[in-house]
Coordinates of C-alpha atoms in Angstrom, one line a residue:
M246 CA 102.6 124.8 118.8
G247 CA 101.9 122.3 122.0
A248 CA 102.3 118.9 122.3
S249 CA 98.5 118.4 121.1
P250 CA 98.0 120.7 118.1
P251 CA 94.8 120.9 116.2
H252 CA 94.6 117.6 113.7
A253 CA 94.3 118.4 109.6
A254 CA 90.5 119.0 109.0
G255 CA 88.6 115.8 108.4
L256 CA 91.7 113.6 109.9
A257 CA 91.0 111.7 113.4
P258 CA 93.9 111.9 116.1
Y259 CA 96.3 109.3 115.4
N260 CA 96.1 106.6 118.5
G261 CA 99.0 104.7 117.5
E262 CA 97.3 101.5 116.8
P263 CA 97.1 100.7 112.7
P264 CA 93.4 101.1 111.5
E265 CA 91.0 97.9 112.2
G266 CA 91.3 95.4 109.5
T267 CA 94.8 96.5 108.3
I268 CA 97.1 93.3 107.5
V269 CA 100.8 93.6 108.1
S270 CA 103.2 91.9 105.7
V271 CA 106.5 92.1 107.0
D272 CA 109.3 91.5 105.1
P273 CA 112.4 90.3 107.4
T274 CA 114.7 90.7 104.5
L275 CA 113.5 94.6 103.4
L276 CA 116.3 96.5 105.4
E277 CA 119.1 93.7 103.8
D278 CA 117.3 94.1 100.2
L279 CA 117.8 97.6 100.8
E280 CA 121.2 97.6 101.5
W281 CA 122.1 94.9 98.6
R282 CA 120.5 97.7 96.1
G283 CA 122.7 100.4 97.5
L284 CA 119.9 102.5 99.0
I285 CA 121.2 103.0 102.4
A286 CA 123.9 105.6 102.3
S287 CA 123.6 106.5 105.9
S288 CA 120.8 105.6 109.0
T289 CA 120.1 106.2 112.0
D290 CA 120.4 103.2 114.9
R291 CA 120.7 100.6 112.1
D292 CA 119.4 97.9 114.6
A293 CA 116.5 100.1 115.9
L294 CA 115.8 101.2 112.4
S295 CA 115.5 97.0 111.5
A296 CA 113.7 96.1 114.6
A297 CA 111.0 98.6 113.6
L298 CA 110.5 97.7 110.2
R299 CA 110.5 93.9 111.4
E300 CA 108.0 94.5 114.2
G301 CA 105.1 95.9 112.3
S302 CA 103.9 98.1 109.9
V303 CA 105.5 101.6 110.1
R304 CA 104.3 105.4 108.4
F305 CA 107.2 106.9 106.6
Y306 CA 107.4 109.9 105.1
V307 CA 109.5 111.3 101.7
G308 CA 109.2 114.9 100.8
F309 CA 109.4 116.8 97.4
D310 CA 109.4 120.5 97.2
P311 CA 108.0 122.1 93.9
T312 CA 110.9 124.2 92.8
A313 CA 110.4 123.2 89.3
P314 CA 107.2 122.1 87.3
S315 CA 108.4 118.4 87.5
L316 CA 110.0 115.9 89.7
H317 CA 113.6 114.2 88.2
L318 CA 115.6 111.4 88.8
G319 CA 116.9 112.1 91.8
N320 CA 113.3 112.1 92.8
L321 CA 112.3 108.9 91.3
V322 CA 114.6 107.1 93.8
Q323 CA 112.8 108.3 96.6
L324 CA 109.4 107.2 94.9
V325 CA 111.0 103.7 93.9
T326 CA 112.2 103.6 97.5
A327 CA 108.7 104.3 98.7
K328 CA 107.3 101.8 96.7
R329 CA 109.7 99.1 98.3
L330 CA 108.4 100.0 101.7
Q331 CA 104.9 100.1 101.2
D332 CA 104.8 96.4 98.9
A333 CA 106.8 95.4 102.5
G334 CA 103.3 96.6 104.8
H335 CA 104.3 100.2 105.6
T336 CA 102.4 103.0 105.0
P337 CA 103.7 106.1 102.9
Y338 CA 103.3 109.8 103.3
L339 CA 104.4 111.8 100.8
L340 CA 104.7 115.5 101.0
V341 CA 104.6 118.1 99.0
G342 CA 106.6 121.0 100.2
G343 CA 104.2 124.1 99.6
A344 CA 105.7 125.9 102.1
T345 CA 109.7 124.8 102.2
G346 CA 109.0 124.9 98.2
M347 CA 109.0 128.7 98.5
I348 CA 112.2 128.9 100.5
G349 CA 114.3 126.1 99.1
D350 CA 117.1 123.9 100.8
P351 CA 121.0 125.4 100.6
R352 CA 122.4 124.5 97.4
D353 CA 126.6 124.2 97.7
S354 CA 126.5 127.8 95.6
G355 CA 124.4 130.5 95.0
E356 CA 121.0 131.5 96.7
R357 CA 117.8 129.7 95.2
T358 CA 115.5 132.1 93.3
L359 CA 112.6 132.5 95.6
N360 CA 109.3 132.0 93.7
T361 CA 105.9 133.5 93.8
L362 CA 103.2 131.5 95.8
E363 CA 101.1 131.0 92.9
T364 CA 104.0 129.1 90.8
V365 CA 104.5 127.2 94.1
Q366 CA 100.9 126.1 94.0
E367 CA 101.0 125.4 90.5
W368 CA 104.0 123.2 90.4
S369 CA 102.3 121.7 94.0
D370 CA 99.6 120.1 92.6
K371 CA 102.0 118.9 89.3
V372 CA 104.5 117.3 91.7
R373 CA 101.1 115.9 93.9
A374 CA 100.1 113.8 90.6
Q375 CA 103.3 112.7 89.6
V376 CA 103.9 110.9 93.0
S377 CA 100.2 109.6 93.2
A378 CA 100.8 108.1 90.0
L379 CA 104.1 106.0 91.0
V380 CA 102.8 105.1 95.0
P381 CA 99.7 103.3 95.0
F382 CA 96.7 105.2 97.0
E383 CA 94.7 102.0 98.1
G384 CA 95.0 98.9 100.1
D385 CA 95.9 98.4 103.4
N386 CA 98.5 100.2 103.4
A387 CA 97.7 103.5 100.8
A388 CA 99.5 106.1 100.2
T389 CA 98.3 109.6 101.5
V390 CA 99.4 112.8 99.9
V391 CA 100.2 116.0 102.5
N392 CA 101.4 119.6 102.2
N393 CA 103.3 121.2 104.5
Y394 CA 101.6 124.6 103.6
D395 CA 98.8 123.4 105.5
W396 CA 100.7 123.6 108.9
A397 CA 103.3 126.1 108.1
S398 CA 101.3 128.8 106.8
G399 CA 98.9 129.9 109.6
L400 CA 101.9 129.7 111.9
S401 CA 103.4 133.1 113.7
T402 CA 106.8 133.7 113.9
I403 CA 106.7 133.9 117.6
D404 CA 105.4 130.5 117.5
F405 CA 108.0 129.2 115.3
L406 CA 110.9 130.8 117.3
R407 CA 109.4 129.4 120.6
D408 CA 108.4 126.2 119.7
I409 CA 111.0 125.2 117.1
G410 CA 114.0 127.4 116.9
K411 CA 114.6 127.0 120.5
H412 CA 115.0 123.2 120.0
F413 CA 117.9 124.2 117.4
P414 CA 121.6 125.1 118.9
V415 CA 123.1 127.5 116.1
N416 CA 126.9 126.2 116.6
R417 CA 125.3 122.8 115.2
M418 CA 123.4 124.4 112.6
L419 CA 126.9 125.9 111.4
A420 CA 128.7 122.6 111.3
R421 CA 126.4 121.3 109.0
E422 CA 128.6 120.7 105.8
T423 CA 126.3 122.5 103.3
V424 CA 126.5 125.5 105.6
K425 CA 130.0 125.8 106.0
R426 CA 130.5 125.9 102.2
R427 CA 128.3 128.8 101.9
L428 CA 129.7 131.0 104.9
E429 CA 132.4 132.7 102.6
S430 CA 130.0 133.3 99.7
G431 CA 127.0 133.9 102.2
I432 CA 124.1 132.3 103.2
S433 CA 120.6 134.0 104.0
F434 CA 119.4 133.7 107.1
T435 CA 116.2 132.2 104.9
E436 CA 118.2 129.2 103.7
F437 CA 120.1 129.1 107.1
S438 CA 116.7 128.3 108.8
Y439 CA 115.3 125.7 106.0
V440 CA 116.6 122.8 108.3
L441 CA 114.1 124.2 111.0
L442 CA 111.0 124.0 108.6
Q443 CA 112.2 120.3 107.3
S444 CA 112.3 119.2 111.1
M445 CA 109.3 120.8 111.6
D446 CA 107.5 118.5 109.0
F447 CA 108.2 115.7 110.8
L448 CA 107.4 116.5 114.0
E449 CA 104.0 117.5 112.8
L450 CA 103.7 114.2 111.0
F451 CA 105.1 112.4 114.1
R452 CA 102.0 114.1 116.6
R453 CA 99.2 114.1 113.5
H454 CA 99.6 110.6 111.8
G455 CA 102.5 108.8 114.1
V456 CA 104.7 108.8 111.4
T457 CA 108.4 107.8 113.0
L458 CA 110.7 107.4 109.6
Q459 CA 111.9 109.8 107.3
F460 CA 114.2 108.9 104.3
G461 CA 115.9 111.6 101.4
G462 CA 118.9 112.0 99.3
S463 CA 122.2 111.9 101.4
D464 CA 122.2 115.8 100.6
Q465 CA 119.5 115.9 102.9
W466 CA 121.2 113.8 106.3
G467 CA 121.2 117.3 108.1
N468 CA 117.8 117.6 107.4
L469 CA 116.7 114.2 108.2
T470 CA 118.5 113.8 111.4
G471 CA 117.1 117.4 112.5
G472 CA 113.8 115.7 112.5
V473 CA 114.9 112.9 114.6
E474 CA 116.2 115.1 117.1
L475 CA 113.4 117.7 117.3
I476 CA 110.6 114.7 118.0
R477 CA 113.3 113.3 120.8
R478 CA 113.6 116.8 122.1
A479 CA 110.4 118.3 122.1
D480 CA 108.0 115.2 122.3
G481 CA 110.1 112.7 123.9
G482 CA 109.8 110.9 120.9
H483 CA 111.9 108.2 119.0
A484 CA 112.4 108.1 115.2
H485 CA 114.4 106.7 112.5
A486 CA 115.9 108.5 109.1
F487 CA 118.2 106.9 106.2
A488 CA 119.5 108.4 103.2
T489 CA 120.0 107.3 99.9
P490 CA 122.8 107.7 97.6
L491 CA 123.0 110.8 95.1
I492 CA 122.9 108.8 91.7
T493 CA 126.3 110.1 89.7
K494 CA 127.2 109.9 86.2
S495 CA 130.5 107.8 85.3
D496 CA 132.8 111.3 85.7
G497 CA 130.9 111.8 89.4
T498 CA 128.6 114.4 88.4
K499 CA 125.0 114.1 89.2
Y500 CA 121.8 113.6 87.5
G501 CA 119.4 116.3 88.6
K502 CA 117.7 119.1 87.4
T503 CA 119.9 121.6 88.4
E504 CA 123.1 120.2 86.8
G505 CA 122.7 120.2 83.1
G506 CA 120.6 117.6 81.1
A507 CA 117.9 117.1 83.5
L508 CA 116.3 113.7 83.3
W509 CA 112.1 115.2 84.1
L510 CA 109.3 112.2 84.5
D511 CA 107.3 114.9 83.0
P512 CA 106.3 113.5 79.0
Q513 CA 106.2 117.0 78.4
M514 CA 109.1 117.9 79.6
M515 CA 111.3 114.9 78.6
S516 CA 109.5 112.3 76.0
P517 CA 109.0 108.6 77.0
Y518 CA 111.2 108.1 73.5
A519 CA 114.2 110.2 75.0
F520 CA 113.7 108.5 78.6
H521 CA 114.0 105.6 77.4
Q522 CA 116.9 106.3 75.2
F523 CA 118.9 107.3 78.0
W524 CA 118.7 104.1 80.2
L525 CA 119.1 102.5 76.9
N526 CA 122.6 104.1 76.8
V527 CA 123.9 104.3 80.0
E528 CA 127.5 103.3 80.9
D529 CA 128.6 99.6 80.9
E530 CA 130.1 100.3 84.7
K531 CA 126.8 102.0 86.1
V532 CA 124.4 99.5 84.5
G533 CA 124.2 97.2 87.2
E534 CA 124.1 99.8 89.9
L535 CA 121.0 101.5 88.2
L536 CA 119.2 98.2 87.8
R537 CA 119.5 97.5 91.4
I538 CA 117.9 100.9 92.4
F539 CA 115.6 101.8 90.2
T540 CA 113.9 98.4 89.2
F541 CA 111.7 95.6 91.3
L542 CA 113.7 92.6 89.7
P543 CA 114.3 90.1 92.6
Q544 CA 117.9 89.8 93.1
A545 CA 118.8 86.7 91.7
E546 CA 117.3 87.5 88.1
I547 CA 119.5 91.1 88.5
E548 CA 122.8 89.3 89.6
A549 CA 122.5 86.6 86.6
L550 CA 121.8 89.8 84.1
E551 CA 124.9 91.2 85.6
A552 CA 126.7 88.1 84.8
R553 CA 125.4 87.7 81.5
H554 CA 126.3 91.7 80.8
A555 CA 129.8 90.8 81.8
E556 CA 130.3 88.0 79.5
Q557 CA 128.5 90.0 76.2
P558 CA 128.8 93.5 77.2
F559 CA 128.3 94.3 73.5
R560 CA 124.4 92.9 73.4
R561 CA 123.7 95.3 75.7
E562 CA 120.8 92.8 77.4
A563 CA 121.3 95.0 80.8
Q564 CA 120.6 98.0 79.5
K565 CA 117.7 97.0 77.1
T566 CA 115.9 95.5 80.5
L567 CA 116.8 98.8 82.6
A568 CA 115.5 100.9 79.9
D569 CA 112.0 98.8 79.3
E570 CA 111.8 98.3 83.0
V571 CA 112.1 101.9 84.0
T572 CA 110.1 103.6 81.5
T573 CA 107.5 101.2 82.1
L574 CA 107.6 102.1 85.7
V575 CA 106.9 106.2 84.5
H576 CA 105.1 106.4 81.3
G577 CA 103.6 103.2 81.3
A578 CA 103.9 99.6 78.8
D579 CA 102.3 101.4 75.5
E580 CA 105.0 104.2 76.2
T581 CA 107.5 101.8 76.3
E582 CA 106.4 99.8 73.0
Q583 CA 106.1 102.8 70.9
A584 CA 109.6 104.2 72.3
K585 CA 111.1 100.5 71.2
A586 CA 109.2 100.4 67.8
A587 CA 110.0 104.4 67.3
A588 CA 114.2 103.3 68.0
L589 CA 113.4 100.5 65.7
A590 CA 111.8 102.3 62.8
L591 CA 114.2 105.5 62.6
F592 CA 117.3 103.3 62.1
G593 CA 115.1 101.2 59.0
T594 CA 114.3 97.8 60.8
G595 CA 110.5 98.9 61.5
D596 CA 107.3 100.2 60.3
I597 CA 107.6 103.6 60.8
T598 CA 103.9 104.3 59.6
A599 CA 102.5 102.3 62.5
L600 CA 103.8 104.9 65.1
S601 CA 101.7 107.8 66.7
A602 CA 102.8 111.3 65.5
K603 CA 103.4 112.4 69.2
T604 CA 106.3 109.2 69.2
V605 CA 107.6 110.5 65.9
G606 CA 107.5 113.7 66.7
A607 CA 109.5 113.5 69.9
A608 CA 112.1 111.1 68.4
L609 CA 112.8 113.2 65.7
G610 CA 112.7 116.3 67.7
E611 CA 115.5 114.5 69.8
A612 CA 117.6 114.0 66.7
G613 CA 116.9 117.2 65.0
A614 CA 114.2 118.1 62.9
T615 CA 113.8 120.6 59.6
D616 CA 110.7 122.7 59.1
V617 CA 108.9 122.7 55.5
D618 CA 106.3 125.7 55.2
R619 CA 103.6 123.4 53.3
T620 CA 102.0 126.1 51.4
A621 CA 104.8 126.3 49.0
G622 CA 105.3 122.9 48.8
I623 CA 106.8 119.6 50.2
P624 CA 110.4 119.4 48.3
S625 CA 111.9 116.9 46.0
V626 CA 114.1 113.9 48.2
V627 CA 117.1 115.5 46.7
D628 CA 116.0 119.1 48.0
L629 CA 115.2 117.5 51.6
L630 CA 118.8 115.4 51.6
V631 CA 120.3 118.8 51.2
A632 CA 117.8 120.7 53.6
T633 CA 118.3 118.4 56.4
G634 CA 122.3 118.3 56.0
L635 CA 122.1 114.6 55.6
V636 CA 124.5 115.8 52.3
S637 CA 126.0 119.0 51.4
S638 CA 125.0 119.5 47.8
K639 CA 122.1 118.5 45.4
S640 CA 124.9 116.8 43.5
E641 CA 125.9 114.1 46.4
A642 CA 122.0 113.8 47.1
R643 CA 121.5 112.8 43.4
R644 CA 124.4 110.3 43.9
T645 CA 123.3 109.3 46.9
V646 CA 120.2 108.2 45.3
G647 CA 121.6 106.9 42.1
E648 CA 123.9 104.4 44.8
G649 CA 120.7 103.5 46.6
G650 CA 121.0 104.9 49.8
A651 CA 118.4 107.9 50.1
Y652 CA 115.0 106.6 52.5
V653 CA 111.7 108.3 52.9
N654 CA 110.0 106.7 55.8
N655 CA 112.1 103.7 55.5
V656 CA 111.2 103.5 51.8
R657 CA 114.0 103.6 49.2
I658 CA 113.7 106.2 46.8
E659 CA 115.1 105.7 43.2
D660 CA 113.8 108.9 41.3
P661 CA 116.0 112.1 42.5
E662 CA 112.9 114.4 41.2
H663 CA 110.8 112.3 43.7
V664 CA 108.4 114.7 45.8
P665 CA 106.5 113.4 48.4
G666 CA 102.8 113.5 49.0
E667 CA 100.5 114.4 51.6
P668 CA 99.6 110.7 52.5
D669 CA 103.3 109.9 53.4
L670 CA 102.9 112.3 56.2
I671 CA 103.1 110.3 59.5
G672 CA 100.2 112.0 61.5
G673 CA 99.6 114.7 59.0
E674 CA 103.1 116.5 59.7
W675 CA 106.1 114.2 59.5
L676 CA 108.7 112.6 57.2
V677 CA 111.9 110.6 57.9
V678 CA 114.6 111.3 55.6
R679 CA 117.5 108.7 55.6
R680 CA 120.9 108.3 54.1
G681 CA 122.7 105.1 54.3
K682 CA 121.6 102.8 57.2
K683 CA 122.4 105.2 60.1
R684 CA 121.8 108.8 59.0
F685 CA 118.2 110.1 59.7
A686 CA 116.4 113.2 60.1
G687 CA 113.0 114.7 60.5
V688 CA 111.3 117.1 58.8
R689 CA 108.2 118.7 59.6
V690 CA 105.8 120.1 57.2
G691 CA 103.9 122.7 58.6

């Protein structure tokens, strides 16, 4: 790899000038807004970064390694940050790590499982689709998706060591916090070398597309600065980087795909209903922080919302706004309305029959569902109350019916021998059985 590598197929060399006709709308307060939202945990020279963002359209990139079949909450921080920069007139390059995803960034403990090329390619396609749905690919500063497998797969070991490895002093690599934590338990050369691959990505994008800014999570800070330094050492170029904070729960643990309780963006892995419920139930002490990071509401509106929340937290207005805004961003307005309608219906104040079977199934799956064999016939309401665990015995079920506390699909049942019929099945397969106002369970008739 020399100073002027071959350009990607179909791409013209970048000459340092924006495309003809490009309209740059530079927000003079962009960096200040990012800081107000708590999105800058670390950065290279702040004054230089601020000047670059003010002077014109900066080409920037953020990377996503396909180490799972879906992106998650931590990745969403990067996507909304990319959209903020794009909205301010800057140009995103969204990198899918088809190469780095086969290696894996070092974790605090234990080696990552190495996935096959076929698996990584399949996940790369899914990640590409997810990032494409959240950051616009049209307009004067349209986003571009790139894959580092395109330039890393054909690179020889000799060229990699000569052109990239020679710029990385081992003593500085050993000083990285993640490496230091792993030295006692052991770290492979593969994971130790990850920083070289990610730094090479920045250099390649700098050369091919004129990208001069990279950002990522604060756990990536060593990799981010490694790329900035490689551009300086290899090409004498100047680049910038900043890191966003890790998003943590109130107990200090992070939300992410490796910590349990993953918050996936793929609706097949986490339903829009469950996604909406997560945001609806965030802690009071976290809701202001999450509103600033994940929504595009203006500062004044968020501050007014925080003030109202401080006075009347029981109304949960801030959580409701947060849930609606983020679910709409990720899954669309229709899914948000379905999720809200499902919550109302499941707690008895909405028309449950108006919901789609998919939404009902997702919501009831979260609450726990009981399977019933259709060929054996649909049980009576008494048997359903027992089967779902809403009561402990048939006698208790009959008392519940007699006291007016038994419901099927939000309709009060007064006859303990009542048997729901096929027309009662939502989407041809679901029943919602309730005891009282707050206890309910799903029944799947299959």
